[in-house]
């Protein structure tokens, strides 16, 4: 259906055939694409459960390409977001941290919603941490913490289920723990680096140690120059 619709569009909107065929083909294309997108998502989930993260990432990537295609008219924003966060998780497990960060950044740039995507923030923080960028990881975790707090407040107002509330509280607790650990490790690494002697002072200490050793090995009456000349 997608290929047929492209051919009809190439005929021009002024064509009688195009004007009659386009609405039908668009509907068929939406249905066909939705089915393929969901099928690829399920396939990716199956690969992920098998710990085949490379193939899982390929399935999620294909589903995303279909979902954001200008011809697909796929308008399920929640599914598209999940595809991106799934892709990020698959790439994280495969050790492709830059690709994971890119997937999270893409979903955070999607329009709609007052709150940022918490899964994307947490997974991008994991990618930044793996790429030795603790400051960006802390920034994302802090944003995730704020989003979780806001979501919990909204849930309490809406009298949502206790199960959903407990799940968010658990996630908030885990996020705060990660912030604490990351902040602690960043502080300790910066303090240890500041307390380390410079390379020049290390060399000076080494020279002094050599001189002291030579002095101890030489008779007390000998000077370093006399010992070297003998």
JSON list of C-alpha atoms in Angstrom, two decimals:
[
{"chain": "A", "resi": 1, "resn": "UNK", "atom": "CA", "xyz": [0.00, 0.00, 0.00]},
{"chain": "A", "resi": 2, "resn": "UNK", "atom": "CA", "xyz": [2.84, 2.40, 0.77]},
{"chain": "A", "resi": 3, "resn": "UNK", "atom": "CA", "xyz": [4.43, 1.89, -2.64]},
{"chain": "A", "resi": 4, "resn": "UNK", "atom": "CA", "xyz": [1.06, 2.30, -4.39]},
{"chain": "A", "resi": 5, "resn": "UNK", "atom": "CA", "xyz": [0.42, 5.54, -2.55]},
{"chain": "A", "resi": 6, "resn": "UNK", "atom": "CA", "xyz": [3.79, 6.96, -3.59]},
{"chain": "A", "resi": 7, "resn": "UNK", "atom": "CA", "xyz": [3.01, 6.13, -7.26]},
{"chain": "A", "resi": 8, "resn": "UNK", "atom": "CA", "xyz": [-0.39, 7.80, -7.04]},
{"chain": "A", "resi": 9, "resn": "UNK", "atom": "CA", "xyz": [1.09, 10.90, -5.40]},
{"chain": "A", "resi": 10, "resn": "UNK", "atom": "CA", "xyz": [3.59, 11.16, -8.24]},
{"chain": "A", "resi": 11, "resn": "UNK", "atom": "CA", "xyz": [0.65, 11.40, -10.65]},
{"chain": "A", "resi": 12, "resn": "UNK", "atom": "CA", "xyz": [-0.31, 14.72, -9.05]},
{"chain": "A", "resi": 13, "resn": "UNK", "atom": "CA", "xyz": [-3.29, 15.76, -6.96]},
{"chain": "A", "resi": 14, "resn": "UNK", "atom": "CA", "xyz": [-5.06, 17.10, -10.04]},
{"chain": "A", "resi": 15, "resn": "UNK", "atom": "CA", "xyz": [-5.46, 13.63, -11.49]},
{"chain": "A", "resi": 16, "resn": "UNK", "atom": "CA", "xyz": [-8.94, 12.11, -11.21]},
{"chain": "A", "resi": 17, "resn": "UNK", "atom": "CA", "xyz": [-7.44, 8.69, -10.43]},
{"chain": "A", "resi": 18, "resn": "UNK", "atom": "CA", "xyz": [-5.22, 10.20, -7.75]},
{"chain": "A", "resi": 19, "resn": "UNK", "atom": "CA", "xyz": [-8.07, 12.12, -6.11]},
{"chain": "A", "resi": 20, "resn": "UNK", "atom": "CA", "xyz": [-10.12, 8.92, -5.85]},
{"chain": "A", "resi": 21, "resn": "UNK", "atom": "CA", "xyz": [-7.32, 6.54, -4.91]},
{"chain": "A", "resi": 22, "resn": "UNK", "atom": "CA", "xyz": [-5.38, 8.62, -2.41]},
{"chain": "A", "resi": 23, "resn": "UNK", "atom": "CA", "xyz": [-7.89, 8.53, 0.52]},
{"chain": "A", "resi": 24, "resn": "UNK", "atom": "CA", "xyz": [-8.27, 4.75, 0.21]},
{"chain": "A", "resi": 25, "resn": "UNK", "atom": "CA", "xyz": [-4.52, 4.17, -0.11]},
{"chain": "A", "resi": 26, "resn": "UNK", "atom": "CA", "xyz": [-3.76, 6.45, 2.83]},
{"chain": "A", "resi": 27, "resn": "UNK", "atom": "CA", "xyz": [-6.10, 4.44, 5.03]},
{"chain": "A", "resi": 28, "resn": "UNK", "atom": "CA", "xyz": [-4.60, 1.17, 3.82]},
{"chain": "A", "resi": 29, "resn": "UNK", "atom": "CA", "xyz": [-1.09, 2.53, 4.33]},
{"chain": "A", "resi": 30, "resn": "UNK", "atom": "CA", "xyz": [-1.87, 3.59, 7.90]},
{"chain": "A", "resi": 31, "resn": "UNK", "atom": "CA", "xyz": [-3.24, 0.17, 8.71]},
{"chain": "A", "resi": 32, "resn": "UNK", "atom": "CA", "xyz": [-0.38, -1.66, 6.99]},
{"chain": "A", "resi": 33, "resn": "UNK", "atom": "CA", "xyz": [2.29, 0.48, 8.63]},
{"chain": "A", "resi": 34, "resn": "UNK", "atom": "CA", "xyz": [0.74, 0.21, 12.08]},
{"chain": "A", "resi": 35, "resn": "UNK", "atom": "CA", "xyz": [0.77, -3.57, 11.78]},
{"chain": "A", "resi": 36, "resn": "UNK", "atom": "CA", "xyz": [4.41, -3.64, 10.66]},
{"chain": "A", "resi": 37, "resn": "UNK", "atom": "CA", "xyz": [5.50, -1.23, 13.38]},
{"chain": "A", "resi": 38, "resn": "UNK", "atom": "CA", "xyz": [3.87, -3.27, 16.13]},
{"chain": "A", "resi": 39, "resn": "UNK", "atom": "CA", "xyz": [5.21, -6.50, 14.63]},
{"chain": "A", "resi": 40, "resn": "UNK", "atom": "CA", "xyz": [8.78, -5.12, 14.62]},
{"chain": "A", "resi": 41, "resn": "UNK", "atom": "CA", "xyz": [8.32, -3.92, 18.18]},
{"chain": "A", "resi": 42, "resn": "UNK", "atom": "CA", "xyz": [7.24, -7.41, 19.28]},
{"chain": "A", "resi": 43, "resn": "UNK", "atom": "CA", "xyz": [10.14, -8.94, 17.36]},
{"chain": "A", "resi": 44, "resn": "UNK", "atom": "CA", "xyz": [12.55, -6.55, 19.06]},
{"chain": "A", "resi": 45, "resn": "UNK", "atom": "CA", "xyz": [11.14, -7.44, 22.47]},
{"chain": "A", "resi": 46, "resn": "UNK", "atom": "CA", "xyz": [11.58, -11.15, 21.72]},
{"chain": "A", "resi": 47, "resn": "UNK", "atom": "CA", "xyz": [15.21, -10.61, 20.68]},
{"chain": "A", "resi": 48, "resn": "UNK", "atom": "CA", "xyz": [15.80, -8.55, 23.81]},
{"chain": "A", "resi": 49, "resn": "UNK", "atom": "CA", "xyz": [14.50, -11.35, 26.06]},
{"chain": "A", "resi": 50, "resn": "UNK", "atom": "CA", "xyz": [16.91, -13.69, 24.29]},
{"chain": "A", "resi": 51, "resn": "UNK", "atom": "CA", "xyz": [19.68, -11.16, 25.07]},
{"chain": "A", "resi": 52, "resn": "UNK", "atom": "CA", "xyz": [20.27, -10.69, 21.35]},
{"chain": "A", "resi": 53, "resn": "UNK", "atom": "CA", "xyz": [20.62, -6.93, 21.74]},
{"chain": "A", "resi": 54, "resn": "UNK", "atom": "CA", "xyz": [22.01, -6.29, 18.27]},
{"chain": "A", "resi": 55, "resn": "UNK", "atom": "CA", "xyz": [18.98, -7.77, 16.49]},
{"chain": "A", "resi": 56, "resn": "UNK", "atom": "CA", "xyz": [16.66, -6.15, 19.02]},
{"chain": "A", "resi": 57, "resn": "UNK", "atom": "CA", "xyz": [18.15, -2.74, 18.16]},
{"chain": "A", "resi": 58, "resn": "UNK", "atom": "CA", "xyz": [17.69, -3.44, 14.43]},
{"chain": "A", "resi": 59, "resn": "UNK", "atom": "CA", "xyz": [14.01, -4.28, 14.90]},
{"chain": "A", "resi": 60, "resn": "UNK", "atom": "CA", "xyz": [13.38, -1.20, 17.02]},
{"chain": "A", "resi": 61, "resn": "UNK", "atom": "CA", "xyz": [15.24, 0.98, 14.49]},
{"chain": "A", "resi": 62, "resn": "UNK", "atom": "CA", "xyz": [13.14, -0.35, 11.61]},
{"chain": "A", "resi": 63, "resn": "UNK", "atom": "CA", "xyz": [9.93, 0.24, 13.57]},
{"chain": "A", "resi": 64, "resn": "UNK", "atom": "CA", "xyz": [11.03, 3.82, 14.30]},
{"chain": "A", "resi": 65, "resn": "UNK", "atom": "CA", "xyz": [11.79, 4.49, 10.63]},
{"chain": "A", "resi": 66, "resn": "UNK", "atom": "CA", "xyz": [8.32, 3.25, 9.72]},
{"chain": "A", "resi": 67, "resn": "UNK", "atom": "CA", "xyz": [6.69, 5.27, 12.49]},
{"chain": "A", "resi": 68, "resn": "UNK", "atom": "CA", "xyz": [8.31, 8.59, 11.58]},
{"chain": "A", "resi": 69, "resn": "UNK", "atom": "CA", "xyz": [8.00, 8.13, 7.81]},
{"chain": "A", "resi": 70, "resn": "UNK", "atom": "CA", "xyz": [6.04, 11.02, 6.23]},
{"chain": "A", "resi": 71, "resn": "UNK", "atom": "CA", "xyz": [3.91, 8.46, 4.40]},
{"chain": "A", "resi": 72, "resn": "UNK", "atom": "CA", "xyz": [2.92, 6.36, 7.39]},
{"chain": "A", "resi": 73, "resn": "UNK", "atom": "CA", "xyz": [0.79, 8.89, 9.33]},
{"chain": "A", "resi": 74, "resn": "UNK", "atom": "CA", "xyz": [1.46, 6.81, 12.43]},
{"chain": "A", "resi": 75, "resn": "UNK", "atom": "CA", "xyz": [0.18, 8.91, 15.31]},
{"chain": "A", "resi": 76, "resn": "UNK", "atom": "CA", "xyz": [0.70, 6.70, 18.36]},
{"chain": "A", "resi": 77, "resn": "UNK", "atom": "CA", "xyz": [3.15, 8.91, 20.27]},
{"chain": "A", "resi": 78, "resn": "UNK", "atom": "CA", "xyz": [3.33, 6.55, 23.24]},
{"chain": "A", "resi": 79, "resn": "UNK", "atom": "CA", "xyz": [4.44, 3.61, 21.07]},
{"chain": "A", "resi": 80, "resn": "UNK", "atom": "CA", "xyz": [6.98, 5.77, 19.24]},
{"chain": "A", "resi": 81, "resn": "UNK", "atom": "CA", "xyz": [8.45, 6.91, 22.57]},
{"chain": "A", "resi": 82, "resn": "UNK", "atom": "CA", "xyz": [8.69, 3.33, 23.79]},
{"chain": "A", "resi": 83, "resn": "UNK", "atom": "CA", "xyz": [10.45, 2.30, 20.59]},
{"chain": "A", "resi": 84, "resn": "UNK", "atom": "CA", "xyz": [13.12, 4.93, 21.19]},
{"chain": "A", "resi": 85, "resn": "UNK", "atom": "CA", "xyz": [13.62, 4.02, 24.85]},
{"chain": "A", "resi": 86, "resn": "UNK", "atom": "CA", "xyz": [13.71, 0.31, 23.95]},
{"chain": "A", "resi": 87, "resn": "UNK", "atom": "CA", "xyz": [16.32, 1.08, 21.30]},
{"chain": "A", "resi": 88, "resn": "UNK", "atom": "CA", "xyz": [18.34, 2.98, 23.90]},
{"chain": "A", "resi": 89, "resn": "UNK", "atom": "CA", "xyz": [18.20, 0.06, 26.34]},
{"chain": "A", "resi": 90, "resn": "UNK", "atom": "CA", "xyz": [19.22, -2.45, 23.67]},
{"chain": "A", "resi": 91, "resn": "UNK", "atom": "CA", "xyz": [22.18, -0.26, 22.70]},
{"chain": "A", "resi": 92, "resn": "UNK", "atom": "CA", "xyz": [23.17, 0.16, 26.36]},
{"chain": "A", "resi": 93, "resn": "UNK", "atom": "CA", "xyz": [23.26, -3.60, 26.81]},
{"chain": "A", "resi": 94, "resn": "UNK", "atom": "CA", "xyz": [25.21, -3.97, 23.56]},
{"chain": "A", "resi": 95, "resn": "UNK", "atom": "CA", "xyz": [27.79, -1.45, 24.77]},
{"chain": "A", "resi": 96, "resn": "UNK", "atom": "CA", "xyz": [26.86, 1.13, 22.11]},
{"chain": "A", "resi": 97, "resn": "UNK", "atom": "CA", "xyz": [26.60, 4.05, 24.50]},
{"chain": "A", "resi": 98, "resn": "UNK", "atom": "CA", "xyz": [26.71, 6.87, 21.96]},
{"chain": "A", "resi": 99, "resn": "UNK", "atom": "CA", "xyz": [23.83, 5.30, 20.01]},
{"chain": "A", "resi": 100, "resn": "UNK", "atom": "CA", "xyz": [21.90, 4.87, 23.28]},
{"chain": "A", "resi": 101, "resn": "UNK", "atom": "CA", "xyz": [22.42, 8.55, 24.10]},
{"chain": "A", "resi": 102, "resn": "UNK", "atom": "CA", "xyz": [21.20, 9.55, 20.62]},
{"chain": "A", "resi": 103, "resn": "UNK", "atom": "CA", "xyz": [18.02, 7.45, 20.95]},
{"chain": "A", "resi": 104, "resn": "UNK", "atom": "CA", "xyz": [17.22, 9.06, 24.31]},
{"chain": "A", "resi": 105, "resn": "UNK", "atom": "CA", "xyz": [17.88, 12.55, 22.96]},
{"chain": "A", "resi": 106, "resn": "UNK", "atom": "CA", "xyz": [15.51, 11.83, 20.06]},
{"chain": "A", "resi": 107, "resn": "UNK", "atom": "CA", "xyz": [12.64, 10.79, 22.31]},
{"chain": "A", "resi": 108, "resn": "UNK", "atom": "CA", "xyz": [13.20, 13.78, 24.61]},
{"chain": "A", "resi": 109, "resn": "UNK", "atom": "CA", "xyz": [12.90, 16.04, 21.55]},
{"chain": "A", "resi": 110, "resn": "UNK", "atom": "CA", "xyz": [9.50, 14.59, 20.56]},
{"chain": "A", "resi": 111, "resn": "UNK", "atom": "CA", "xyz": [6.61, 17.05, 20.93]},
{"chain": "A", "resi": 112, "resn": "UNK", "atom": "CA", "xyz": [3.78, 16.57, 23.39]},
{"chain": "A", "resi": 113, "resn": "UNK", "atom": "CA", "xyz": [3.46, 16.17, 27.12]},
{"chain": "A", "resi": 114, "resn": "UNK", "atom": "CA", "xyz": [4.28, 18.54, 29.95]},
{"chain": "A", "resi": 115, "resn": "UNK", "atom": "CA", "xyz": [6.80, 16.21, 31.57]},
{"chain": "A", "resi": 116, "resn": "UNK", "atom": "CA", "xyz": [10.01, 14.81, 30.06]},
{"chain": "A", "resi": 117, "resn": "UNK", "atom": "CA", "xyz": [10.31, 11.10, 29.40]},
{"chain": "A", "resi": 118, "resn": "UNK", "atom": "CA", "xyz": [11.68, 9.63, 32.65]},
{"chain": "A", "resi": 119, "resn": "UNK", "atom": "CA", "xyz": [12.95, 6.42, 31.07]},
{"chain": "A", "resi": 120, "resn": "UNK", "atom": "CA", "xyz": [14.82, 8.42, 28.43]},
{"chain": "A", "resi": 121, "resn": "UNK", "atom": "CA", "xyz": [16.43, 10.65, 31.08]},
{"chain": "A", "resi": 122, "resn": "UNK", "atom": "CA", "xyz": [17.52, 7.70, 33.23]},
{"chain": "A", "resi": 123, "resn": "UNK", "atom": "CA", "xyz": [18.88, 5.72, 30.28]},
{"chain": "A", "resi": 124, "resn": "UNK", "atom": "CA", "xyz": [20.70, 8.70, 28.84]},
{"chain": "A", "resi": 125, "resn": "UNK", "atom": "CA", "xyz": [22.26, 9.19, 32.29]},
{"chain": "A", "resi": 126, "resn": "UNK", "atom": "CA", "xyz": [23.48, 5.58, 32.11]},
{"chain": "A", "resi": 127, "resn": "UNK", "atom": "CA", "xyz": [24.99, 6.27, 28.69]},
{"chain": "A", "resi": 128, "resn": "UNK", "atom": "CA", "xyz": [26.71, 9.45, 29.89]},
{"chain": "A", "resi": 129, "resn": "UNK", "atom": "CA", "xyz": [28.07, 7.62, 32.93]},
{"chain": "A", "resi": 130, "resn": "UNK", "atom": "CA", "xyz": [29.44, 4.85, 30.71]},
{"chain": "A", "resi": 131, "resn": "UNK", "atom": "CA", "xyz": [31.06, 7.52, 28.50]},
{"chain": "A", "resi": 132, "resn": "UNK", "atom": "CA", "xyz": [32.75, 9.06, 31.57]},
{"chain": "A", "resi": 133, "resn": "UNK", "atom": "CA", "xyz": [30.60, 12.20, 31.63]},
{"chain": "A", "resi": 134, "resn": "UNK", "atom": "CA", "xyz": [29.30, 12.23, 35.23]},
{"chain": "A", "resi": 135, "resn": "UNK", "atom": "CA", "xyz": [28.14, 15.86, 35.11]},
{"chain": "A", "resi": 136, "resn": "UNK", "atom": "CA", "xyz": [25.70, 15.23, 32.25]},
{"chain": "A", "resi": 137, "resn": "UNK", "atom": "CA", "xyz": [24.61, 12.00, 33.95]},
{"chain": "A", "resi": 138, "resn": "UNK", "atom": "CA", "xyz": [23.88, 13.92, 37.16]},
{"chain": "A", "resi": 139, "resn": "UNK", "atom": "CA", "xyz": [21.96, 16.56, 35.22]},
{"chain": "A", "resi": 140, "resn": "UNK", "atom": "CA", "xyz": [19.69, 13.92, 33.62]},
{"chain": "A", "resi": 141, "resn": "UNK", "atom": "CA", "xyz": [19.18, 12.06, 36.91]},
{"chain": "A", "resi": 142, "resn": "UNK", "atom": "CA", "xyz": [18.24, 15.30, 38.65]},
{"chain": "A", "resi": 143, "resn": "UNK", "atom": "CA", "xyz": [15.74, 16.08, 35.88]},
{"chain": "A", "resi": 144, "resn": "UNK", "atom": "CA", "xyz": [14.33, 12.54, 36.23]},
{"chain": "A", "resi": 145, "resn": "UNK", "atom": "CA", "xyz": [14.02, 13.02, 40.00]},
{"chain": "A", "resi": 146, "resn": "UNK", "atom": "CA", "xyz": [12.07, 16.27, 39.52]},
{"chain": "A", "resi": 147, "resn": "UNK", "atom": "CA", "xyz": [9.81, 14.66, 36.92]},
{"chain": "A", "resi": 148, "resn": "UNK", "atom": "CA", "xyz": [9.10, 11.71, 39.23]},
{"chain": "A", "resi": 149, "resn": "UNK", "atom": "CA", "xyz": [8.28, 14.02, 42.14]},
{"chain": "A", "resi": 150, "resn": "UNK", "atom": "CA", "xyz": [5.89, 16.00, 39.93]},
{"chain": "A", "resi": 151, "resn": "UNK", "atom": "CA", "xyz": [4.28, 12.80, 38.65]},
{"chain": "A", "resi": 152, "resn": "UNK", "atom": "CA", "xyz": [3.79, 11.48, 42.18]},
{"chain": "A", "resi": 153, "resn": "UNK", "atom": "CA", "xyz": [2.11, 14.73, 43.23]},
{"chain": "A", "resi": 154, "resn": "UNK", "atom": "CA", "xyz": [-0.24, 14.48, 40.25]},
{"chain": "A", "resi": 155, "resn": "UNK", "atom": "CA", "xyz": [-1.05, 10.85, 41.06]},
{"chain": "A", "resi": 156, "resn": "UNK", "atom": "CA", "xyz": [-1.93, 11.76, 44.63]},
{"chain": "A", "resi": 157, "resn": "UNK", "atom": "CA", "xyz": [-4.30, 14.45, 43.35]},
{"chain": "A", "resi": 158, "resn": "UNK", "atom": "CA", "xyz": [-5.91, 12.02, 40.91]},
{"chain": "A", "resi": 159, "resn": "UNK", "atom": "CA", "xyz": [-6.21, 9.25, 43.54]},
{"chain": "A", "resi": 160, "resn": "UNK", "atom": "CA", "xyz": [-4.47, 6.78, 41.24]},
{"chain": "A", "resi": 161, "resn": "UNK", "atom": "CA", "xyz": [-3.91, 3.14, 42.13]},
{"chain": "A", "resi": 162, "resn": "UNK", "atom": "CA", "xyz": [-1.53, 2.36, 44.99]},
{"chain": "A", "resi": 163, "resn": "UNK", "atom": "CA", "xyz": [0.34, -0.04, 42.72]},
{"chain": "A", "resi": 164, "resn": "UNK", "atom": "CA", "xyz": [1.26, 2.76, 40.31]},
{"chain": "A", "resi": 165, "resn": "UNK", "atom": "CA", "xyz": [2.21, 5.01, 43.22]},
{"chain": "A", "resi": 166, "resn": "UNK", "atom": "CA", "xyz": [4.48, 2.35, 44.75]},
{"chain": "A", "resi": 167, "resn": "UNK", "atom": "CA", "xyz": [6.17, 1.76, 41.41]},
{"chain": "A", "resi": 168, "resn": "UNK", "atom": "CA", "xyz": [6.97, 5.46, 41.02]},
{"chain": "A", "resi": 169, "resn": "UNK", "atom": "CA", "xyz": [8.15, 5.74, 44.64]},
{"chain": "A", "resi": 170, "resn": "UNK", "atom": "CA", "xyz": [10.50, 2.82, 44.10]},
{"chain": "A", "resi": 171, "resn": "UNK", "atom": "CA", "xyz": [11.85, 4.41, 40.93]},
{"chain": "A", "resi": 172, "resn": "UNK", "atom": "CA", "xyz": [12.28, 7.75, 42.71]},
{"chain": "A", "resi": 173, "resn": "UNK", "atom": "CA", "xyz": [14.17, 6.06, 45.54]},
{"chain": "A", "resi": 174, "resn": "UNK", "atom": "CA", "xyz": [16.47, 4.31, 43.05]},
{"chain": "A", "resi": 175, "resn": "UNK", "atom": "CA", "xyz": [17.07, 7.58, 41.17]},
{"chain": "A", "resi": 176, "resn": "UNK", "atom": "CA", "xyz": [17.99, 9.41, 44.39]},
{"chain": "A", "resi": 177, "resn": "UNK", "atom": "CA", "xyz": [20.37, 6.61, 45.31]},
{"chain": "A", "resi": 178, "resn": "UNK", "atom": "CA", "xyz": [22.04, 6.85, 41.90]},
{"chain": "A", "resi": 179, "resn": "UNK", "atom": "CA", "xyz": [22.40, 10.63, 42.33]},
{"chain": "A", "resi": 180, "resn": "UNK", "atom": "CA", "xyz": [23.96, 10.12, 45.76]},
{"chain": "A", "resi": 181, "resn": "UNK", "atom": "CA", "xyz": [26.43, 7.50, 44.51]},
{"chain": "A", "resi": 182, "resn": "UNK", "atom": "CA", "xyz": [27.37, 9.53, 41.43]},
{"chain": "A", "resi": 183, "resn": "UNK", "atom": "CA", "xyz": [27.77, 12.74, 43.45]},
{"chain": "A", "resi": 184, "resn": "UNK", "atom": "CA", "xyz": [29.91, 10.92, 46.00]},
{"chain": "A", "resi": 185, "resn": "UNK", "atom": "CA", "xyz": [32.18, 9.35, 43.39]},
{"chain": "A", "resi": 186, "resn": "UNK", "atom": "CA", "xyz": [32.55, 12.67, 41.54]},
{"chain": "A", "resi": 187, "resn": "UNK", "atom": "CA", "xyz": [33.50, 14.45, 44.77]},
{"chain": "A", "resi": 188, "resn": "UNK", "atom": "CA", "xyz": [36.00, 11.79, 45.80]},
{"chain": "A", "resi": 189, "resn": "UNK", "atom": "CA", "xyz": [37.64, 11.68, 42.36]},
{"chain": "A", "resi": 190, "resn": "UNK", "atom": "CA", "xyz": [38.00, 15.47, 42.24]},
{"chain": "A", "resi": 191, "resn": "UNK", "atom": "CA", "xyz": [39.45, 15.60, 45.76]},
{"chain": "A", "resi": 192, "resn": "UNK", "atom": "CA", "xyz": [41.88, 12.76, 45.08]},
{"chain": "A", "resi": 193, "resn": "UNK", "atom": "CA", "xyz": [43.05, 14.37, 41.85]},
{"chain": "A", "resi": 194, "resn": "UNK", "atom": "CA", "xyz": [43.65, 17.68, 43.64]},
{"chain": "A", "resi": 195, "resn": "UNK", "atom": "CA", "xyz": [45.65, 15.92, 46.36]},
{"chain": "A", "resi": 196, "resn": "UNK", "atom": "CA", "xyz": [47.90, 14.05, 43.92]},
{"chain": "A", "resi": 197, "resn": "UNK", "atom": "CA", "xyz": [51.40, 15.51, 43.55]},
{"chain": "A", "resi": 198, "resn": "UNK", "atom": "CA", "xyz": [52.29, 17.01, 40.20]},
{"chain": "A", "resi": 199, "resn": "UNK", "atom": "CA", "xyz": [54.58, 15.16, 37.80]},
{"chain": "A", "resi": 200, "resn": "UNK", "atom": "CA", "xyz": [57.38, 17.65, 38.46]},
{"chain": "A", "resi": 201, "resn": "UNK", "atom": "CA", "xyz": [57.18, 17.14, 42.23]},
{"chain": "A", "resi": 202, "resn": "UNK", "atom": "CA", "xyz": [57.20, 13.37, 41.69]},
{"chain": "A", "resi": 203, "resn": "UNK", "atom": "CA", "xyz": [60.39, 13.71, 39.64]},
{"chain": "A", "resi": 204, "resn": "UNK", "atom": "CA", "xyz": [61.99, 15.89, 42.31]},
{"chain": "A", "resi": 205, "resn": "UNK", "atom": "CA", "xyz": [61.15, 13.32, 44.97]},
{"chain": "A", "resi": 206, "resn": "UNK", "atom": "CA", "xyz": [62.65, 10.57, 42.81]},
{"chain": "A", "resi": 207, "resn": "UNK", "atom": "CA", "xyz": [65.87, 12.55, 42.32]},
{"chain": "A", "resi": 208, "resn": "UNK", "atom": "CA", "xyz": [66.14, 13.21, 46.05]},
{"chain": "A", "resi": 209, "resn": "UNK", "atom": "CA", "xyz": [65.63, 9.50, 46.77]},
{"chain": "A", "resi": 210, "resn": "UNK", "atom": "CA", "xyz": [68.45, 8.57, 44.37]},
{"chain": "A", "resi": 211, "resn": "UNK", "atom": "CA", "xyz": [70.79, 11.12, 45.93]},
{"chain": "A", "resi": 212, "resn": "UNK", "atom": "CA", "xyz": [69.95, 9.92, 49.45]},
{"chain": "A", "resi": 213, "resn": "UNK", "atom": "CA", "xyz": [70.57, 6.33, 48.41]},
{"chain": "A", "resi": 214, "resn": "UNK", "atom": "CA", "xyz": [73.95, 7.17, 46.88]},
{"chain": "A", "resi": 215, "resn": "UNK", "atom": "CA", "xyz": [74.90, 9.20, 49.92]},
{"chain": "A", "resi": 216, "resn": "UNK", "atom": "CA", "xyz": [74.05, 6.31, 52.22]},
{"chain": "A", "resi": 217, "resn": "UNK", "atom": "CA", "xyz": [76.12, 3.88, 50.11]},
{"chain": "A", "resi": 218, "resn": "UNK", "atom": "CA", "xyz": [79.21, 6.15, 50.02]},
{"chain": "A", "resi": 219, "resn": "UNK", "atom": "CA", "xyz": [81.66, 6.58, 52.90]},
{"chain": "A", "resi": 220, "resn": "UNK", "atom": "CA", "xyz": [80.86, 9.69, 55.00]},
{"chain": "A", "resi": 221, "resn": "UNK", "atom": "CA", "xyz": [84.09, 11.44, 53.97]},
{"chain": "A", "resi": 222, "resn": "UNK", "atom": "CA", "xyz": [83.34, 11.14, 50.22]},
{"chain": "A", "resi": 223, "resn": "UNK", "atom": "CA", "xyz": [81.44, 13.79, 48.36]},
{"chain": "A", "resi": 224, "resn": "UNK", "atom": "CA", "xyz": [79.19, 12.84, 45.39]},
{"chain": "A", "resi": 225, "resn": "UNK", "atom": "CA", "xyz": [81.81, 14.28, 43.00]},
{"chain": "A", "resi": 226, "resn": "UNK", "atom": "CA", "xyz": [84.64, 12.24, 44.47]},
{"chain": "A", "resi": 227, "resn": "UNK", "atom": "CA", "xyz": [82.57, 9.07, 44.40]},
{"chain": "A", "resi": 228, "resn": "UNK", "atom": "CA", "xyz": [81.69, 9.62, 40.75]},
{"chain": "A", "resi": 229, "resn": "UNK", "atom": "CA", "xyz": [85.36, 10.21, 39.82]},
{"chain": "A", "resi": 230, "resn": "UNK", "atom": "CA", "xyz": [86.80, 7.17, 41.57]}
]
